[in-house]
XYZ file of C-alpha atoms in Angstrom:
359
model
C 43.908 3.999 191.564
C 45.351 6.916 193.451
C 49.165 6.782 193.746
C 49.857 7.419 197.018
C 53.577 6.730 197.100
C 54.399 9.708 194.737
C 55.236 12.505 196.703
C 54.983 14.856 194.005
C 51.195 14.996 193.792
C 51.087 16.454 197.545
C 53.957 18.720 196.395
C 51.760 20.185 194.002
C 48.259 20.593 195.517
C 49.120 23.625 197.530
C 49.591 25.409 194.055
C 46.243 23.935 193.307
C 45.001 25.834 196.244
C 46.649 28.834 195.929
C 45.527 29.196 192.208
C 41.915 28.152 192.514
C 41.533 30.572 195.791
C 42.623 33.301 193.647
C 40.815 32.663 191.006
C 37.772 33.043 192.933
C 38.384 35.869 194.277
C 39.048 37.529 191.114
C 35.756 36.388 190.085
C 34.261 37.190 192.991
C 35.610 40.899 192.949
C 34.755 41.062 189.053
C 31.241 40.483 190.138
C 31.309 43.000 193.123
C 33.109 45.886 190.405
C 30.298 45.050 187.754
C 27.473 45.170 189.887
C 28.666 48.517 191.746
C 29.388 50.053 188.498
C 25.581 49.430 187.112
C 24.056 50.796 190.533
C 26.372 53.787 190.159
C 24.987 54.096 186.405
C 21.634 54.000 187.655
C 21.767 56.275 190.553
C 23.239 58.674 188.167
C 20.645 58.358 185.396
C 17.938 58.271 188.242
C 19.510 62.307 189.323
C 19.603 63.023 186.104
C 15.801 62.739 185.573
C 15.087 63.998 189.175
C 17.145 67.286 187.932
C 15.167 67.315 184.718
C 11.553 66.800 186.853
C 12.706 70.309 188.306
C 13.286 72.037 184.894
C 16.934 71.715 184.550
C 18.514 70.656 181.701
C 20.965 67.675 181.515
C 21.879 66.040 178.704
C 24.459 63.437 176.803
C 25.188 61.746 173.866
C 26.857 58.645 175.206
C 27.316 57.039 178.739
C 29.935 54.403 179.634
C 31.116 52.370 182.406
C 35.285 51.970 182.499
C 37.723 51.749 184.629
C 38.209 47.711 185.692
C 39.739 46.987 188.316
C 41.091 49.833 190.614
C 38.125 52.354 189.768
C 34.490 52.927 188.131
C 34.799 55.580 185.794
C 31.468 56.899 184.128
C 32.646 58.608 181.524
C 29.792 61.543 179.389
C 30.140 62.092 175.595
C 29.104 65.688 175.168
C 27.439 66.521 178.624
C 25.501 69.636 179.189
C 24.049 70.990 182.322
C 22.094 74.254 182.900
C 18.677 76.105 184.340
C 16.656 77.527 180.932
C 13.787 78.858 182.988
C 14.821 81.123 185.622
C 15.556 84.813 185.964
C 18.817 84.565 185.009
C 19.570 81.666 182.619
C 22.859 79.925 183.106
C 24.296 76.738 181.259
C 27.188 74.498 180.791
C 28.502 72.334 177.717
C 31.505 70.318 177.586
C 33.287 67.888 175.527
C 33.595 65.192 178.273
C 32.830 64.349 181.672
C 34.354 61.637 183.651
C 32.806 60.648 187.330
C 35.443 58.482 189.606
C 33.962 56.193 192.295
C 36.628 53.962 194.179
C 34.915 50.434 194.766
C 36.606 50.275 198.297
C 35.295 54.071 198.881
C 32.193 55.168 197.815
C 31.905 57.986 200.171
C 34.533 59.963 197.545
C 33.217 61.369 194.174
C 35.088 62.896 191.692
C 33.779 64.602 188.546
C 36.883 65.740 185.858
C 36.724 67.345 182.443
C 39.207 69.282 180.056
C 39.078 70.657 176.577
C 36.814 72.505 175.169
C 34.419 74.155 177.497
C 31.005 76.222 176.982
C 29.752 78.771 179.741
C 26.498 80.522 179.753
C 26.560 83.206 182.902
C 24.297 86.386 184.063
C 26.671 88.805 183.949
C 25.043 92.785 184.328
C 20.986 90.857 184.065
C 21.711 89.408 180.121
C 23.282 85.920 180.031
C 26.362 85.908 177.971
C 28.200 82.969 176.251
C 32.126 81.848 177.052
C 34.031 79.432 174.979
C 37.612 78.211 174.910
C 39.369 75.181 176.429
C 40.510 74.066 180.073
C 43.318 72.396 180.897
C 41.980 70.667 184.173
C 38.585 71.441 185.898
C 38.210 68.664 188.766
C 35.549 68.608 191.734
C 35.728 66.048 194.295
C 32.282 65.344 196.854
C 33.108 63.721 200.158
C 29.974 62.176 201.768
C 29.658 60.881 205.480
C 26.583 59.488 206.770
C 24.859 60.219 203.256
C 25.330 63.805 204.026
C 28.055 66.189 202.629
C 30.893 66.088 204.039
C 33.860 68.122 201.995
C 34.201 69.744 198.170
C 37.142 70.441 196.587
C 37.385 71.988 193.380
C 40.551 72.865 191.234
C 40.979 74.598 188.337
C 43.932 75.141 185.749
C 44.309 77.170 182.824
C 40.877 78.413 182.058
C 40.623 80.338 179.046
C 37.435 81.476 177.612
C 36.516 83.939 175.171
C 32.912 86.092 175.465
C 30.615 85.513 171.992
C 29.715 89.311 172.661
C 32.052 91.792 170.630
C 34.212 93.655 172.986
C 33.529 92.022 176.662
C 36.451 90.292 178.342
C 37.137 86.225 178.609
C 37.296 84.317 181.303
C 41.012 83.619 182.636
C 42.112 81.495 185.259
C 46.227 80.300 185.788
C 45.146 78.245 188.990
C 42.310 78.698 191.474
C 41.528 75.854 194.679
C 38.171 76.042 196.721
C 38.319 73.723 199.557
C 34.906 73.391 201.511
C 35.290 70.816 204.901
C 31.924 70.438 207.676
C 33.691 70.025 210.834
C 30.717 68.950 212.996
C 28.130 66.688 212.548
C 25.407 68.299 214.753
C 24.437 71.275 215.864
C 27.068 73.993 216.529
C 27.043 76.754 218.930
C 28.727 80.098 218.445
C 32.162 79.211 220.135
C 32.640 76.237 217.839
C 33.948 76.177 214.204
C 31.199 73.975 212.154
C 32.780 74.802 208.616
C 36.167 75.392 206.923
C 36.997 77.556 203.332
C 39.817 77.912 202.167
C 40.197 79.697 198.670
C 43.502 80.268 196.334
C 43.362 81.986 193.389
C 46.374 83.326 190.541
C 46.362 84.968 188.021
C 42.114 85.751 187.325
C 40.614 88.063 184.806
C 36.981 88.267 183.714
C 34.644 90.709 182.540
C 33.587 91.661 186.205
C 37.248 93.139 186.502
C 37.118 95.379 183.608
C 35.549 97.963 185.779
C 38.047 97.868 188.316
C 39.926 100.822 189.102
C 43.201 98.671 189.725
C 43.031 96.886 186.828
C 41.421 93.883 184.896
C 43.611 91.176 186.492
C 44.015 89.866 189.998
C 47.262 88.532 190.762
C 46.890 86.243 193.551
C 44.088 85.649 196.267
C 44.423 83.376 199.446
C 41.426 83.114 201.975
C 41.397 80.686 205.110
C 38.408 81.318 207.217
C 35.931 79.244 209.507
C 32.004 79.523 210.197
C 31.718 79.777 213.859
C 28.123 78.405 214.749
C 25.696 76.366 212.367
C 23.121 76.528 209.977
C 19.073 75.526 210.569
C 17.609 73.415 207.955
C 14.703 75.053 206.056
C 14.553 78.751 204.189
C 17.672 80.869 203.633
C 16.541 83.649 205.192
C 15.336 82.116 208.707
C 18.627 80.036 208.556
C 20.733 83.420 208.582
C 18.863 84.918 211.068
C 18.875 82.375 213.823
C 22.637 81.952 212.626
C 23.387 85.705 213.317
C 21.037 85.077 216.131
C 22.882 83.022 218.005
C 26.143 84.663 217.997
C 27.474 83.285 214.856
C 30.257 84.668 212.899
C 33.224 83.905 210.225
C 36.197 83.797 211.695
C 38.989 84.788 209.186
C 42.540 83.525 209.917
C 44.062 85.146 207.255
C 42.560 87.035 203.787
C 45.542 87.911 201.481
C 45.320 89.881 198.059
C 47.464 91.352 195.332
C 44.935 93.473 192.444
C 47.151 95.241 190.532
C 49.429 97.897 192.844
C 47.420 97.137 195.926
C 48.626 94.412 198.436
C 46.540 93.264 201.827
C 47.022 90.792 204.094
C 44.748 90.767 207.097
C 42.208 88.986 209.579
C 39.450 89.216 211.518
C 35.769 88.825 212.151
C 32.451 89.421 210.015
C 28.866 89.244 210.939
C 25.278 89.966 209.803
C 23.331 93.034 211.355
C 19.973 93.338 211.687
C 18.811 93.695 208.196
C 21.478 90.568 207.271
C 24.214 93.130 205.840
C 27.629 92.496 206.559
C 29.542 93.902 209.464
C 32.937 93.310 210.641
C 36.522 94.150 211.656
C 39.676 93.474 210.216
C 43.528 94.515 211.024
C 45.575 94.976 207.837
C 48.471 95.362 206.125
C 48.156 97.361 203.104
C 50.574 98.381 200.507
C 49.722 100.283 197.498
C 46.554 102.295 199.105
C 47.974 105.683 197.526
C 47.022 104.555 194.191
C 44.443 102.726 195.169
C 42.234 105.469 196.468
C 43.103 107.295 192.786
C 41.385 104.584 191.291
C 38.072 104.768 193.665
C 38.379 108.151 193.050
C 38.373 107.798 189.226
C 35.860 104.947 189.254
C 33.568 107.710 191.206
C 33.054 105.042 194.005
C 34.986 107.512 196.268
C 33.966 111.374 196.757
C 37.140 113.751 196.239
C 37.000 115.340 199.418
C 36.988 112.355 200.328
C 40.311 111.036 198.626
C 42.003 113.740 199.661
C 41.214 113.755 203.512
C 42.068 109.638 203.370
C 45.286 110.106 201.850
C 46.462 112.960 204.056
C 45.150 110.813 207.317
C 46.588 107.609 206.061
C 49.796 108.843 204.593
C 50.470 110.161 208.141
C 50.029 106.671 209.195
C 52.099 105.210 206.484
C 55.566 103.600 207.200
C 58.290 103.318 205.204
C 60.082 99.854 204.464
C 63.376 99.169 206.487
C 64.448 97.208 203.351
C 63.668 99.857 200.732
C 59.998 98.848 199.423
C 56.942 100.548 198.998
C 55.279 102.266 202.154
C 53.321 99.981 204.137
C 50.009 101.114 206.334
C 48.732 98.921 209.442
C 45.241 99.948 209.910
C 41.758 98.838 210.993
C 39.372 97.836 207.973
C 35.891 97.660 209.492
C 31.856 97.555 207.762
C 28.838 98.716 209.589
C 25.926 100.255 208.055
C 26.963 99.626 204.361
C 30.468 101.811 204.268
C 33.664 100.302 204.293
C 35.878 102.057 207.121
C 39.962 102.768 206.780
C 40.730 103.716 210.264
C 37.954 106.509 211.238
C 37.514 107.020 207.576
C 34.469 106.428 205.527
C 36.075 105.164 202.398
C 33.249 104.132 200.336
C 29.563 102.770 200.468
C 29.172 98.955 200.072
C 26.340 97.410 197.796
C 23.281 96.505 199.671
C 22.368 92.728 199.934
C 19.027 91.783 198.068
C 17.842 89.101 200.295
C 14.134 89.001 198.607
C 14.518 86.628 196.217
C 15.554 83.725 198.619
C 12.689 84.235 201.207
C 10.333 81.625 198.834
């Protein structure tokens, strides 16, 4: 018989409550994390044969699901990734690689590895092989309506060494590539459908061991915008009713320190006709003395040349109120494949090969 004259039973029963609502919602939400964390395991075994049906290779030694209760964390024992069969093979191998799914945000995916690190690049039309170690390498996908939405990708201390006697490694202090779609739909040319913004310090690799200024770039900051949008379908047509249109990149401000040369600038670049680049830039350069020595040297700049650009631009040069290196304000522009210092023709720019991406 229920004693109903003992206050301390009613006293009690809202700790009952408390507990057993808890409880099931702890259930509850272990359920919810469990089941999201398989379907996230199967989507990405699912891509991973999709990528294989194309002739990629992806492979793994181990797959498993951690992270209970604030995240899903699919964590790879040994991944690889890489395309075997085309023109120019490329590959990479890792010792781990951890993808981050938040259950309360699924829209946000985040891929992390460190340690040792294998890279297999085209680099002069052979593929050459890069070991070493990373400290942090760490991509995150932002999705909105299914679609692609923002990637940002960080890098510290990169170090890889080539397999091939005497090229250079791969060395990166810290680098940032932030990639943000700011419109949904369609864009015309007065509005900005796309944001980059790039950092880079302290890079060297073997593409730099031809430079005239030296095998290391010091620092690199880019913040620019895509004015206009892109068509679905082929490269090529996409380009051209882009450049069609009126589009254009819009730069707000392109700095960069490569050995002595310093510029800051911004400005505009486009495609011509034949979908080379064209544009216009005011800058601030420092260090422009030396480097037209190294063009010179490199053989990328005629010496008649050289010597009529530093006599023009020396003229233009100003000295620095505080005591620093001369300084030169000038108009960097491209048209017709030559890069233009003021009215000068400093040098001949590398055509675009556009054929392979019209299939």
């Amino acid at each position: 018989m229920a004693d109903f004259d003992n206050p301390a039973i009613f006293k009690r029963r809202p700790w009952w409550i408390a507990a057993s609502v808890l409880a099931l919602l702890a259930l509850t939400y272990s359920a919810f994390w469990f089941t999201l964390a398989l379907n996230s395991r199967d989507k990405v075994l699912h891509w991973i044969e999709a990528q294989r049906a194309q002739g990629f290779t992806a492979r793994y030694d181990s797959l498993e699901a951690a992270g209970f209760p604030l995240a899903i964390r699919l964590e790879f024992i040994n991944p690889g990734f890489g395309a075997p069969n085309v023109r120019h093979p490329w590959g990479w191998e890792g010792a781990h690689l951890n993808l981050f799914l938040k259950p309360w945000d699924i829209n946000t995916i985040m891929a992390e590895t460190s340690g040792p690190q294998m890279l297999a690049i085209p680099i002069n039309g052979k593929t050459e092989t890069f070991n070493g170690e990373a400290l942090r390498a760490e991509a995150t996908l932002s999705l909105s309506g299914g679609q692609p939405k923002g990637f940002d990708l960080r890098l510290e201390q990169i170090e890889l060494q080539a397999e091939t006697m005497g090229l250079a490694g791969i060395k990166i202090a810290q680098a940032s590539v932030q990639v943000e779609r700011l419109v949904a739909g369609k864009a015309d040319h007065q509005t900005a459908s796309a944001r980059l913004e790039v950092t880079l310090q302290g890079a060297e690799g073997p593409w730099l061991t031809a430079s005239p200024l030296g095998g290391t770039v010091q620092q690199l900051s880019l913040d620019a915008r895509q004015m206009g949008s892109f068509d679905q379908g082929l490269l090529i047509e996409a380009l051209e009713n882009w450049r069609d249109s009126g589009g254009t990149i819009e730069i707000a401000k392109i700095s960069l320190q490569h050995g002595p040369l310093k510029i800051s600038a911004d400005g505009t670049l486009a495609l011509d006709e034949r979908l080379q680049p064209i544009g216009a830039l005011t800058a601030r350069v420092e260090g422009f003395f030396e480097a037209i020595d190294g063009l010179h040297r490199l053989g990328a700049v005629t010496p008649r040349d050289a010597i009529t650009a530093k006599i023009v631009l020396g003229v233009l040069s100003r000295k620095s109120k505080s005591g620093g290196p001369a300084h030169l304000n000038l108009a960097l522009s491209a048209q017709a494949n030559t890069l233009y210092a003021g009215p000068i023709g400093l040098m001949k720019i590398a055509e675009i090969d556009w054929r392979p991406f019209k299939k």
